[in-house]
Amino acid sequence: MTAPGLSIAEILDQPALVPLWPIVGRALGLAESTTYQLAAEDRLPIEVIRLGRRRVARTIDLHRFLGLLPQENGAGPVYQTGSSAGNDESAGYQPAPSVEQSAATAK
């Protein structure tokens, strides 16, 4: 049985290193066994770090893969929550307007 996925707020509220399960696996929508199998085969889309017997990933890599990093110009992404933020690629993540666009509309 697969655990429910993580919300964007839960993903963004993680420490610098996160365990493969449940954080990375749930964020990617994977079952626990699938997460560990892909990690063992080096097929996860993010780098896996071994700390003794534990396997962890850098949160920044998870954010980058999921497209949750702020834009380079300082304007962060805008997230849409609620029923329309399902699996539709056009809903959910909407990039914030650039600083130049924001300044032009403010005049």
PDB file of C-alpha atoms in Angstrom:
ATOM      1  CA  MET A   1       0.000   0.000   0.000  1.00  0.00           C
ATOM      2  CA  THR A   2       1.314   3.424  -0.907  1.00  0.00           C
ATOM      3  CA  ALA A   3       1.321   6.224   1.655  1.00  0.00           C
ATOM      4  CA  PRO A   4      -0.331   9.495   0.649  1.00  0.00           C
ATOM      5  CA  GLY A   5       1.953  11.988  -1.079  1.00  0.00           C
ATOM      6  CA  LEU A   6       3.436  15.025   0.594  1.00  0.00           C
ATOM      7  CA  SER A   7       2.107  18.522   0.063  1.00  0.00           C
ATOM      8  CA  ILE A   8       4.382  21.264  -1.263  1.00  0.00           C
ATOM      9  CA  ALA A   9       4.407  22.893   2.184  1.00  0.00           C
ATOM     10  CA  GLU A  10       5.534  19.621   3.793  1.00  0.00           C
ATOM     11  CA  ILE A  11       8.295  19.186   1.210  1.00  0.00           C
ATOM     12  CA  LEU A  12       9.560  22.748   1.644  1.00  0.00           C
ATOM     13  CA  ASP A  13       9.595  22.372   5.444  1.00  0.00           C
ATOM     14  CA  GLN A  14      12.225  19.598   5.506  1.00  0.00           C
ATOM     15  CA  PRO A  15      15.791  19.742   6.915  1.00  0.00           C
ATOM     16  CA  ALA A  16      18.888  19.770   4.663  1.00  0.00           C
ATOM     17  CA  LEU A  17      19.094  15.960   4.518  1.00  0.00           C
ATOM     18  CA  VAL A  18      16.012  13.782   4.338  1.00  0.00           C
ATOM     19  CA  PRO A  19      15.613   9.994   4.553  1.00  0.00           C
ATOM     20  CA  LEU A  20      14.698   8.094   1.399  1.00  0.00           C
ATOM     21  CA  TRP A  21      11.620   6.762   3.101  1.00  0.00           C
ATOM     22  CA  PRO A  22       9.198   8.255   3.863  1.00  0.00           C
ATOM     23  CA  ILE A  23      10.165  11.755   2.676  1.00  0.00           C
ATOM     24  CA  VAL A  24      11.765  11.208  -0.756  1.00  0.00           C
ATOM     25  CA  GLY A  25       9.609   8.236  -1.668  1.00  0.00           C
ATOM     26  CA  ARG A  26       6.354   9.943  -0.714  1.00  0.00           C
ATOM     27  CA  ALA A  27       7.353  13.196  -2.429  1.00  0.00           C
ATOM     28  CA  LEU A  28       7.963  11.226  -5.641  1.00  0.00           C
ATOM     29  CA  GLY A  29       4.785   9.158  -5.178  1.00  0.00           C
ATOM     30  CA  LEU A  30       6.649   5.869  -4.759  1.00  0.00           C
ATOM     31  CA  ALA A  31       6.062   2.901  -2.463  1.00  0.00           C
ATOM     32  CA  GLU A  32       8.735   2.129   0.136  1.00  0.00           C
ATOM     33  CA  SER A  33      10.029  -0.989  -1.629  1.00  0.00           C
ATOM     34  CA  THR A  34      10.162   0.803  -4.987  1.00  0.00           C
ATOM     35  CA  THR A  35      12.058   3.715  -3.452  1.00  0.00           C
ATOM     36  CA  TYR A  36      14.739   1.470  -1.984  1.00  0.00           C
ATOM     37  CA  GLN A  37      14.930  -0.707  -5.101  1.00  0.00           C
ATOM     38  CA  LEU A  38      15.468   2.318  -7.366  1.00  0.00           C
ATOM     39  CA  ALA A  39      18.080   3.662  -4.947  1.00  0.00           C
ATOM     40  CA  ALA A  40      19.931   0.320  -4.945  1.00  0.00           C
ATOM     41  CA  GLU A  41      19.907   0.317  -8.763  1.00  0.00           C
ATOM     42  CA  ASP A  42      21.026   3.988  -8.831  1.00  0.00           C
ATOM     43  CA  ARG A  43      17.879   4.880 -10.777  1.00  0.00           C
ATOM     44  CA  LEU A  44      16.344   7.525  -8.492  1.00  0.00           C
ATOM     45  CA  PRO A  45      16.232  10.955 -10.151  1.00  0.00           C
ATOM     46  CA  ILE A  46      18.188  12.472  -7.244  1.00  0.00           C
ATOM     47  CA  GLU A  47      21.544  11.616  -5.687  1.00  0.00           C
ATOM     48  CA  VAL A  48      21.452   9.156  -2.782  1.00  0.00           C
ATOM     49  CA  ILE A  49      23.947   9.602   0.056  1.00  0.00           C
ATOM     50  CA  ARG A  50      24.865   6.678   2.316  1.00  0.00           C
ATOM     51  CA  LEU A  51      25.401   7.498   5.985  1.00  0.00           C
ATOM     52  CA  GLY A  52      26.301   4.181   7.552  1.00  0.00           C
ATOM     53  CA  ARG A  53      23.254   1.989   6.956  1.00  0.00           C
ATOM     54  CA  ARG A  54      20.979   4.956   6.288  1.00  0.00           C
ATOM     55  CA  ARG A  55      20.296   6.366   2.865  1.00  0.00           C
ATOM     56  CA  VAL A  56      19.456  10.040   2.632  1.00  0.00           C
ATOM     57  CA  ALA A  57      19.111  12.706  -0.043  1.00  0.00           C
ATOM     58  CA  ARG A  58      19.805  16.421  -0.045  1.00  0.00           C
ATOM     59  CA  THR A  59      16.613  18.432   0.209  1.00  0.00           C
ATOM     60  CA  ILE A  60      17.906  20.902  -2.382  1.00  0.00           C
ATOM     61  CA  ASP A  61      18.160  18.056  -4.930  1.00  0.00           C
ATOM     62  CA  LEU A  62      14.574  17.032  -4.193  1.00  0.00           C
ATOM     63  CA  HIS A  63      13.398  20.643  -4.523  1.00  0.00           C
ATOM     64  CA  ARG A  64      15.301  21.031  -7.808  1.00  0.00           C
ATOM     65  CA  PHE A  65      13.819  17.829  -9.265  1.00  0.00           C
ATOM     66  CA  LEU A  66      10.286  18.829  -8.240  1.00  0.00           C
ATOM     67  CA  GLY A  67      10.734  22.374  -9.591  1.00  0.00           C
ATOM     68  CA  LEU A  68      10.357  24.014  -6.172  1.00  0.00           C
ATOM     69  CA  LEU A  69      13.451  26.237  -6.244  1.00  0.00           C
ATOM     70  CA  PRO A  70      12.946  30.011  -6.402  1.00  0.00           C
ATOM     71  CA  GLN A  71      13.851  31.740  -9.619  1.00  0.00           C
ATOM     72  CA  GLU A  72      17.301  33.305  -9.889  1.00  0.00           C
ATOM     73  CA  ASN A  73      15.936  36.868 -10.031  1.00  0.00           C
ATOM     74  CA  GLY A  74      14.692  36.605  -6.449  1.00  0.00           C
ATOM     75  CA  ALA A  75      11.025  36.116  -7.269  1.00  0.00           C
ATOM     76  CA  GLY A  76       9.821  32.811  -5.895  1.00  0.00           C
ATOM     77  CA  PRO A  77       7.409  30.441  -7.579  1.00  0.00           C
ATOM     78  CA  VAL A  78       3.703  30.847  -6.960  1.00  0.00           C
ATOM     79  CA  TYR A  79       1.804  27.730  -5.901  1.00  0.00           C
ATOM     80  CA  GLN A  80      -1.854  27.040  -6.425  1.00  0.00           C
ATOM     81  CA  THR A  81      -3.560  24.936  -3.789  1.00  0.00           C
ATOM     82  CA  GLY A  82      -6.965  23.358  -3.659  1.00  0.00           C
ATOM     83  CA  SER A  83      -8.926  21.084  -5.954  1.00  0.00           C
ATOM     84  CA  SER A  84      -7.528  22.517  -9.194  1.00  0.00           C
ATOM     85  CA  ALA A  85      -3.924  21.698  -8.189  1.00  0.00           C
ATOM     86  CA  GLY A  86      -4.243  17.996  -9.078  1.00  0.00           C
ATOM     87  CA  ASN A  87      -2.094  16.145 -11.580  1.00  0.00           C
ATOM     88  CA  ASP A  88      -2.833  18.532 -14.438  1.00  0.00           C
ATOM     89  CA  GLU A  89       0.539  19.875 -15.554  1.00  0.00           C
ATOM     90  CA  SER A  90      -0.875  23.301 -16.321  1.00  0.00           C
ATOM     91  CA  ALA A  91      -2.291  23.696 -12.796  1.00  0.00           C
ATOM     92  CA  GLY A  92      -0.441  23.834  -9.504  1.00  0.00           C
ATOM     93  CA  TYR A  93       2.876  25.480 -10.296  1.00  0.00           C
ATOM     94  CA  GLN A  94       2.770  28.872 -11.918  1.00  0.00           C
ATOM     95  CA  PRO A  95       6.051  30.789 -12.246  1.00  0.00           C
ATOM     96  CA  ALA A  96       6.071  34.187 -10.631  1.00  0.00           C
ATOM     97  CA  PRO A  97       6.370  37.193 -12.948  1.00  0.00           C
ATOM     98  CA  SER A  98       9.888  38.472 -13.429  1.00  0.00           C
ATOM     99  CA  VAL A  99      11.046  41.549 -11.549  1.00  0.00           C
ATOM    100  CA  GLU A 100      11.046  43.536 -14.804  1.00  0.00           C
ATOM    101  CA  GLN A 101       7.405  42.636 -15.502  1.00  0.00           C
ATOM    102  CA  SER A 102       6.400  43.496 -11.939  1.00  0.00           C
ATOM    103  CA  ALA A 103       8.128  46.892 -12.142  1.00  0.00           C
ATOM    104  CA  ALA A 104       6.529  47.674 -15.514  1.00  0.00           C
ATOM    105  CA  THR A 105       3.016  47.011 -14.243  1.00  0.00           C
ATOM    106  CA  ALA A 106       3.607  49.018 -11.056  1.00  0.00           C
ATOM    107  CA  LYS A 107       4.206  52.269 -12.989  1.00  0.00           C
TER     108      LYS A 107
END
